[in-house]
GROMACS .gro file of C-alpha atoms in nm:
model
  279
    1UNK     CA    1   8.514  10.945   7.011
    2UNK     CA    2   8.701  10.732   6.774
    3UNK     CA    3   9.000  10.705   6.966
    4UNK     CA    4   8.805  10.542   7.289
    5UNK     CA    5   8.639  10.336   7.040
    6UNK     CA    6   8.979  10.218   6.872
    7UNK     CA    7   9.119  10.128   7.271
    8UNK     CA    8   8.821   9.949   7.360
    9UNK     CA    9   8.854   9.718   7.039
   10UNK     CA   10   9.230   9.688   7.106
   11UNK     CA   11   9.140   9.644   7.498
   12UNK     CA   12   8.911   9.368   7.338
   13UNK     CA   13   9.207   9.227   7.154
   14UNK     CA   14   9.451   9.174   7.422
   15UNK     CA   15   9.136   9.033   7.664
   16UNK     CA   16   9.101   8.740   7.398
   17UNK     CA   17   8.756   8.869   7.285
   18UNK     CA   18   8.834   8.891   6.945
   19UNK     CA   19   8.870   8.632   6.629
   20UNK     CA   20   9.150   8.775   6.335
   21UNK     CA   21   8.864   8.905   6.168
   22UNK     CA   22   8.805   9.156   6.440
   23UNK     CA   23   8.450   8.940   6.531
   24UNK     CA   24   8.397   8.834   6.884
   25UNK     CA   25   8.576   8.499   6.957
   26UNK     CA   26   8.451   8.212   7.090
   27UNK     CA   27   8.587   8.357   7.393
   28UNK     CA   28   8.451   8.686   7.365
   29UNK     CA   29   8.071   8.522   7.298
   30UNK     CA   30   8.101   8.369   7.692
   31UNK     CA   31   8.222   8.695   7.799
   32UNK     CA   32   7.943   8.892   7.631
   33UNK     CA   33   7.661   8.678   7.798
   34UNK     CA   34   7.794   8.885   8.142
   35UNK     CA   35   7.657   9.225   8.193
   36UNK     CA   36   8.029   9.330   8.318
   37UNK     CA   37   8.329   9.528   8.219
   38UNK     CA   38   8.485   9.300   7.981
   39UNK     CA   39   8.783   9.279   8.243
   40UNK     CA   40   8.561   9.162   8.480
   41UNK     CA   41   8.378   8.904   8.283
   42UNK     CA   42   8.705   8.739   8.182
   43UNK     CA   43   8.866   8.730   8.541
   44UNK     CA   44   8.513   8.539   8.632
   45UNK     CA   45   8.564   8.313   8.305
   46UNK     CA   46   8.954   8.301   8.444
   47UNK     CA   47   8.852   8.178   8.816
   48UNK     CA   48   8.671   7.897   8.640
   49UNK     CA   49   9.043   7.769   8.586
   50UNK     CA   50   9.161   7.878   8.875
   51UNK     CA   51   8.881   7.714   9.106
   52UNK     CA   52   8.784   8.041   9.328
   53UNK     CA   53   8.437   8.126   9.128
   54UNK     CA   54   8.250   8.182   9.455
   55UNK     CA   55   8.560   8.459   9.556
   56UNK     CA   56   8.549   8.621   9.258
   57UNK     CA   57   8.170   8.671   9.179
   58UNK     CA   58   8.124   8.827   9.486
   59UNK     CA   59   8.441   9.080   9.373
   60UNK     CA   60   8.230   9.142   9.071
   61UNK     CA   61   7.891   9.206   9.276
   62UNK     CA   62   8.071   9.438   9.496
   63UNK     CA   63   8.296   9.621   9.249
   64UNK     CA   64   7.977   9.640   9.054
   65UNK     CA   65   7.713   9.838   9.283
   66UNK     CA   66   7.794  10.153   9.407
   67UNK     CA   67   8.078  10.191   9.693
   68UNK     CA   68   7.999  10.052   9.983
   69UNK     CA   69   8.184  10.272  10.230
   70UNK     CA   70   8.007  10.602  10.339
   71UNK     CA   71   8.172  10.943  10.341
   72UNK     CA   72   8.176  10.979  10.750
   73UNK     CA   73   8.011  11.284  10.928
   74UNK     CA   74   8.273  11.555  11.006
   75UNK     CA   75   8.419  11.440  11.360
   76UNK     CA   76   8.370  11.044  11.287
   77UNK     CA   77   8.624  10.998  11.022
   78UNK     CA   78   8.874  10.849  11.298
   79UNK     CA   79   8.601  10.623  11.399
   80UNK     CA   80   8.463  10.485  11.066
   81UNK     CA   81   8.844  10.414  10.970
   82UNK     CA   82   8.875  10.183  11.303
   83UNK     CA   83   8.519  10.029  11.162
   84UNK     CA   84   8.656   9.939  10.833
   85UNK     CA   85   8.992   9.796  10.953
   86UNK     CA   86   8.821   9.565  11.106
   87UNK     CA   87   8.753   9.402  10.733
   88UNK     CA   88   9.056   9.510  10.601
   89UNK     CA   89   9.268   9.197  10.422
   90UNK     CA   90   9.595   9.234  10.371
   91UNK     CA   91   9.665   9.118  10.021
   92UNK     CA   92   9.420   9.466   9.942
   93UNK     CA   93   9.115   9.634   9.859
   94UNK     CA   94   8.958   9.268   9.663
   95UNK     CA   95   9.003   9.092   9.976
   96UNK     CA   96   8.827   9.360  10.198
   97UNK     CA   97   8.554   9.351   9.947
   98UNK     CA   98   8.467   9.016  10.015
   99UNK     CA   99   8.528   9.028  10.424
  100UNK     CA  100   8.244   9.329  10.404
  101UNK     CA  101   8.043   9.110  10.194
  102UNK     CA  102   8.056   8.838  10.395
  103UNK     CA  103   8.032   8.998  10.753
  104UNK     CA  104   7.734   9.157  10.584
  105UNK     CA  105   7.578   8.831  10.505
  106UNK     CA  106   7.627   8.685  10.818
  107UNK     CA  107   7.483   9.054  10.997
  108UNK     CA  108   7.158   8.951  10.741
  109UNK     CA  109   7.159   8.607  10.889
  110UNK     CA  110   7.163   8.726  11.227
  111UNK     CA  111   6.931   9.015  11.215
  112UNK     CA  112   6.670   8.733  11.069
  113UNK     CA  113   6.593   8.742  11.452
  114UNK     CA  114   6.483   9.067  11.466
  115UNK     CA  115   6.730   9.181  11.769
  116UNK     CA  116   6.984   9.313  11.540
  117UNK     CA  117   6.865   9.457  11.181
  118UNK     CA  118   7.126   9.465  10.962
  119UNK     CA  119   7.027   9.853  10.845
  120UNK     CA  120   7.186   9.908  11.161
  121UNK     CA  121   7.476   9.712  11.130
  122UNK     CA  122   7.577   9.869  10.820
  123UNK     CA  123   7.520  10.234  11.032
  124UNK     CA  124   7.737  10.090  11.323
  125UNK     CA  125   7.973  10.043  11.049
  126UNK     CA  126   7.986  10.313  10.860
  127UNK     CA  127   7.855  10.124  10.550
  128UNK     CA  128   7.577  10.170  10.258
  129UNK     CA  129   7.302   9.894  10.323
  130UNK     CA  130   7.119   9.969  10.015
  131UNK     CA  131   7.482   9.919   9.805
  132UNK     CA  132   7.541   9.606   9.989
  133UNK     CA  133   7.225   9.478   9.917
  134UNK     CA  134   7.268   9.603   9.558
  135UNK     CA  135   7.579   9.353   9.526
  136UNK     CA  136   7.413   9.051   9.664
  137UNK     CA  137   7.153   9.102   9.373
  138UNK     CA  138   7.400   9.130   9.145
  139UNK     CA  139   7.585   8.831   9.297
  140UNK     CA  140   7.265   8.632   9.276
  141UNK     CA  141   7.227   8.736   8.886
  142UNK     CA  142   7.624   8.615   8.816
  143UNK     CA  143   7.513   8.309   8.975
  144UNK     CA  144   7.208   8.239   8.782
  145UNK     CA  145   7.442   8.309   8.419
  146UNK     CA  146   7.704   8.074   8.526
  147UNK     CA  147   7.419   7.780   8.595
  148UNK     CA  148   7.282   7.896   8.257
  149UNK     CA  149   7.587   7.837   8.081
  150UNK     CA  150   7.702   7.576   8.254
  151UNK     CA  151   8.006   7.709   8.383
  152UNK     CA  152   8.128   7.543   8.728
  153UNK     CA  153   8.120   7.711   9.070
  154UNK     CA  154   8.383   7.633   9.288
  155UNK     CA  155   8.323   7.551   9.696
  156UNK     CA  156   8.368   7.865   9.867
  157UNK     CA  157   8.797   7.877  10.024
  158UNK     CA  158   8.852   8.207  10.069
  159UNK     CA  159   9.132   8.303  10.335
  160UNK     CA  160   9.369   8.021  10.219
  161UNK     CA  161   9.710   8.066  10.074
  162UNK     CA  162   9.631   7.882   9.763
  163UNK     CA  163   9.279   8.075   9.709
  164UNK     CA  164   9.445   8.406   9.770
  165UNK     CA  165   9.683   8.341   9.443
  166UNK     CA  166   9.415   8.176   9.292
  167UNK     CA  167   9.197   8.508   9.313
  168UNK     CA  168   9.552   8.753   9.185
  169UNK     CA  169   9.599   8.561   8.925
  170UNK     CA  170   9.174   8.539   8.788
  171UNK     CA  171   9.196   8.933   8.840
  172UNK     CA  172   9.510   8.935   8.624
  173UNK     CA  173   9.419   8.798   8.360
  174UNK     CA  174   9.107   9.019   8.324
  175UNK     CA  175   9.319   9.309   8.420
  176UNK     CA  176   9.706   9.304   8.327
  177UNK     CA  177   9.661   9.654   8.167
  178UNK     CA  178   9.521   9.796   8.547
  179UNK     CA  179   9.909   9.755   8.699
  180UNK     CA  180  10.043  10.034   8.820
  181UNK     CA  181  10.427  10.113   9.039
  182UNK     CA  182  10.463  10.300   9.341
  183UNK     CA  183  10.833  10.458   9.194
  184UNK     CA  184  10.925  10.691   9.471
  185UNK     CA  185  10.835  10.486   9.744
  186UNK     CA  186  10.565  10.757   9.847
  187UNK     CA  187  10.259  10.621   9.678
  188UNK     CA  188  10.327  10.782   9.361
  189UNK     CA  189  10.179  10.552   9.118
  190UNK     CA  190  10.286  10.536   8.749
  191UNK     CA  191  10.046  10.334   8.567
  192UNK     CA  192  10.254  10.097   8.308
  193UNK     CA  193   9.957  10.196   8.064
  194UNK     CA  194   9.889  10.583   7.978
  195UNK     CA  195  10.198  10.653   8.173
  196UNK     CA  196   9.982  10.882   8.439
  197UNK     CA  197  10.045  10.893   8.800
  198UNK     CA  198   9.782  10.843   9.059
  199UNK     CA  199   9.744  10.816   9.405
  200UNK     CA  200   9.532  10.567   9.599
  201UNK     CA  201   9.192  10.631   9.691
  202UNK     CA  202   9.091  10.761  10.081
  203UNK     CA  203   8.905  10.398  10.073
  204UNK     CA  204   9.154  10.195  10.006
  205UNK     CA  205   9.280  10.004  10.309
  206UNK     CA  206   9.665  10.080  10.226
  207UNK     CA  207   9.534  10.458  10.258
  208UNK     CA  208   9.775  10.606  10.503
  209UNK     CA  209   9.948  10.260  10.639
  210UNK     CA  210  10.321  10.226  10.681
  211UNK     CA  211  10.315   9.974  10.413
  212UNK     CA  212  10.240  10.101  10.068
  213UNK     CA  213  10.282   9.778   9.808
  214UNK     CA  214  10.513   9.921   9.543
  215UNK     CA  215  10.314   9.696   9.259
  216UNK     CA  216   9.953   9.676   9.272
  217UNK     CA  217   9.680   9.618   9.019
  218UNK     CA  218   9.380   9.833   9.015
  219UNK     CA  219   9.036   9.819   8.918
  220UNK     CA  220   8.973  10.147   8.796
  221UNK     CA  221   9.114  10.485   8.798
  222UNK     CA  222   8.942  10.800   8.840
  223UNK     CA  223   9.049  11.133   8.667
  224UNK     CA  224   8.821  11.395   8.892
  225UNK     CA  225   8.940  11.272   9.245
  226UNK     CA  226   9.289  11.404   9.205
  227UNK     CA  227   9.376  11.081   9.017
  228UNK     CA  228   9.368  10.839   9.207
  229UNK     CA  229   9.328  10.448   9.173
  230UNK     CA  230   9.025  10.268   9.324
  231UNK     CA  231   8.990   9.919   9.436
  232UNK     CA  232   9.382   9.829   9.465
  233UNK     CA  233   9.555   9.525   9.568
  234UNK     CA  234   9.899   9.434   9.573
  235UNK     CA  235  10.068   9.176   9.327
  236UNK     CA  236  10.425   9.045   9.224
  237UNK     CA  237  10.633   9.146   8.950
  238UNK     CA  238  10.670   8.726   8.900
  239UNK     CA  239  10.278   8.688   8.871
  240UNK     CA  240  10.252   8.956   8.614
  241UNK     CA  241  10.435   8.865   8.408
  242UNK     CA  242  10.342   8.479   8.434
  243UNK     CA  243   9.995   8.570   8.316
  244UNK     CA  244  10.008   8.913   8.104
  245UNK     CA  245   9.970   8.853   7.703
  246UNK     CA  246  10.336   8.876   7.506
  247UNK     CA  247  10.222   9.098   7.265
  248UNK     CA  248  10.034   9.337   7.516
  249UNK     CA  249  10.387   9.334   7.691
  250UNK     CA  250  10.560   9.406   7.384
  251UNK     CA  251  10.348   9.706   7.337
  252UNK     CA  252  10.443   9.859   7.671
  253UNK     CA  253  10.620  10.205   7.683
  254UNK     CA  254  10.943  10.202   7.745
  255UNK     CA  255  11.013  10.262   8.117
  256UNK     CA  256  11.168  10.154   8.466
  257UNK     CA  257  10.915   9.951   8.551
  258UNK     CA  258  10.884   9.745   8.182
  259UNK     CA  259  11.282   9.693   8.286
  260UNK     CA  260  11.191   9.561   8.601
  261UNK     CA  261  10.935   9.357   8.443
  262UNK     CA  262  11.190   9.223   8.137
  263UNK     CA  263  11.404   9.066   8.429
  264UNK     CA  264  11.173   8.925   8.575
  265UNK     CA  265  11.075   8.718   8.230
  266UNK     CA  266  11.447   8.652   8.206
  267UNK     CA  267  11.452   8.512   8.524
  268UNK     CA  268  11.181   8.234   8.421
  269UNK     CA  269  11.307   7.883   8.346
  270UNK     CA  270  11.348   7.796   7.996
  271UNK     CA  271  11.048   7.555   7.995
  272UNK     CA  272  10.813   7.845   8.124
  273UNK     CA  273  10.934   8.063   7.886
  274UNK     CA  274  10.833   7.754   7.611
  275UNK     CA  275  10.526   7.807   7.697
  276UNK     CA  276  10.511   8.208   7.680
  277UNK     CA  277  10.612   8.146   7.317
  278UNK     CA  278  10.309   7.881   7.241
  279UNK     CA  279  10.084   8.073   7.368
   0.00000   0.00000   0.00000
């Protein structure tokens, strides 16, 4: 439809991926040579800056093959759930991603032995095998792209306090218009976007925890599951707006949570704010 067509160009737009002449950018050339969601091909380009490429490729792999976490038999649903929290992270649903990965990996390592296969690790824990092994594919394609195009990969960090901002602020700049606010304190979330409320996804780890993050970026939301978000994790007010485009902020609807948003620009120092202009 020409409508979707006219949002993806303008989603282009505020991503960086276009030149004034509405041609891809320099920018937008690097991103293209990704077979990703342009979001997701410039929070890799992003991580480059931020030194945690190794985190967030294998974000991409896993948001990229099918869901990893199986629907549990009727009767098991308590027991999958204490499975999973085992991987949970708590900065969200990107985190927990690369925990499953990674325990996965090291389950493939192990099971090289034969005494363990990792089929049945995945069974044990209520996950998809064939979608795990599906990401580390695609993992091993992003890999091969960034050697061809000589982008660097950074030394694998994941878990410290510096690497966890590192990896919010790579996935907001690929996806400041995925930022949604819990506004009743109930996990109502209005999404600062199209202004729709959704609800997060059975799979996310904040499903049905005391602590619901009231702002949270998302990486995609789903219209036939009762609208609800998938892939969530939480993020600051501060961080969004240190890294969301001026002019894609401009463009916001007018609401609470653009209010909340304004104050916390005014609150920047002057010198940051310098910057927010040159940009």
């Amino acid at each position: 439809a020409p409508e979707s067509l006219m949002q993806a160009l303008e989603d282009l737009d505020y991503l960086a991926a276009l030149d004034n002449d509405g041609n891809l950018s320099e920018f937008g050339i690097i991103m293209s040579e990704f077979p990703l969601d342009p979001q997701l091909s410039k929070s890799i380009l992003a991580s480059c800056e931020f030194e945690c490429v190794d985190e967030m490729l294998t974000i991409a792999a896993m948001v990229t093959a099918p869901n990893c976490f199986l629907h549990a038999p009727p009767g098991t649903e308590e027991i999958a759930l204490t499975c999973w929290r085992k991987f949970s992270h708590p900065a969200g649903d990107h985190f927990t991603l690369i925990n499953v990965f990674n325990a996965f990996k090291e389950a493939s390592a192990n099971s090289a032995s034969q005494y363990y296969s990792n089929e049945k690790w995945c069974r044990d824990y209520f996950l998809s095998c064939s979608a795990l092994r599906m990401a580390e594919t695609i993992r091993a394609e992003l890999v091969e792209i960034m050697k061809r195009i000589e982008l660097p990969i950074s030394e694998p960090d994941f878990g410290s306090k510096e690497n966890i901002l590192s990896i919010k602020k790579s996935l907001l700049s690929g996806y400041f218009m995925h930022i949604a606010r819990d506004v009743d304190g109930s996990g109502n979330y209005l999404m600062l976007t199209h202004r729709q409320v959704a609800q997060l996804h059975p799979f996310s780890s904040y499903y049905n925890t005391r602590r619901i993050p009231e702002w949270v970026l998302f990486h995609e939301f789903s219209i036939s599951e009762d609208n609800s978000i998938r892939v969530v994790s939480e993020i600051s007010p501060d961080l969004f707006v240190e890294l969301v485009p001026q002019y894609y902020f401009s463009n916001l609807p007018p609401s609470e949570s653009k209010d909340i948003l304004q104050e916390a620009i005014n609150h920047l120092s002057p010198v940051s704010t310098m910057k927010e202009e040159q940009k």
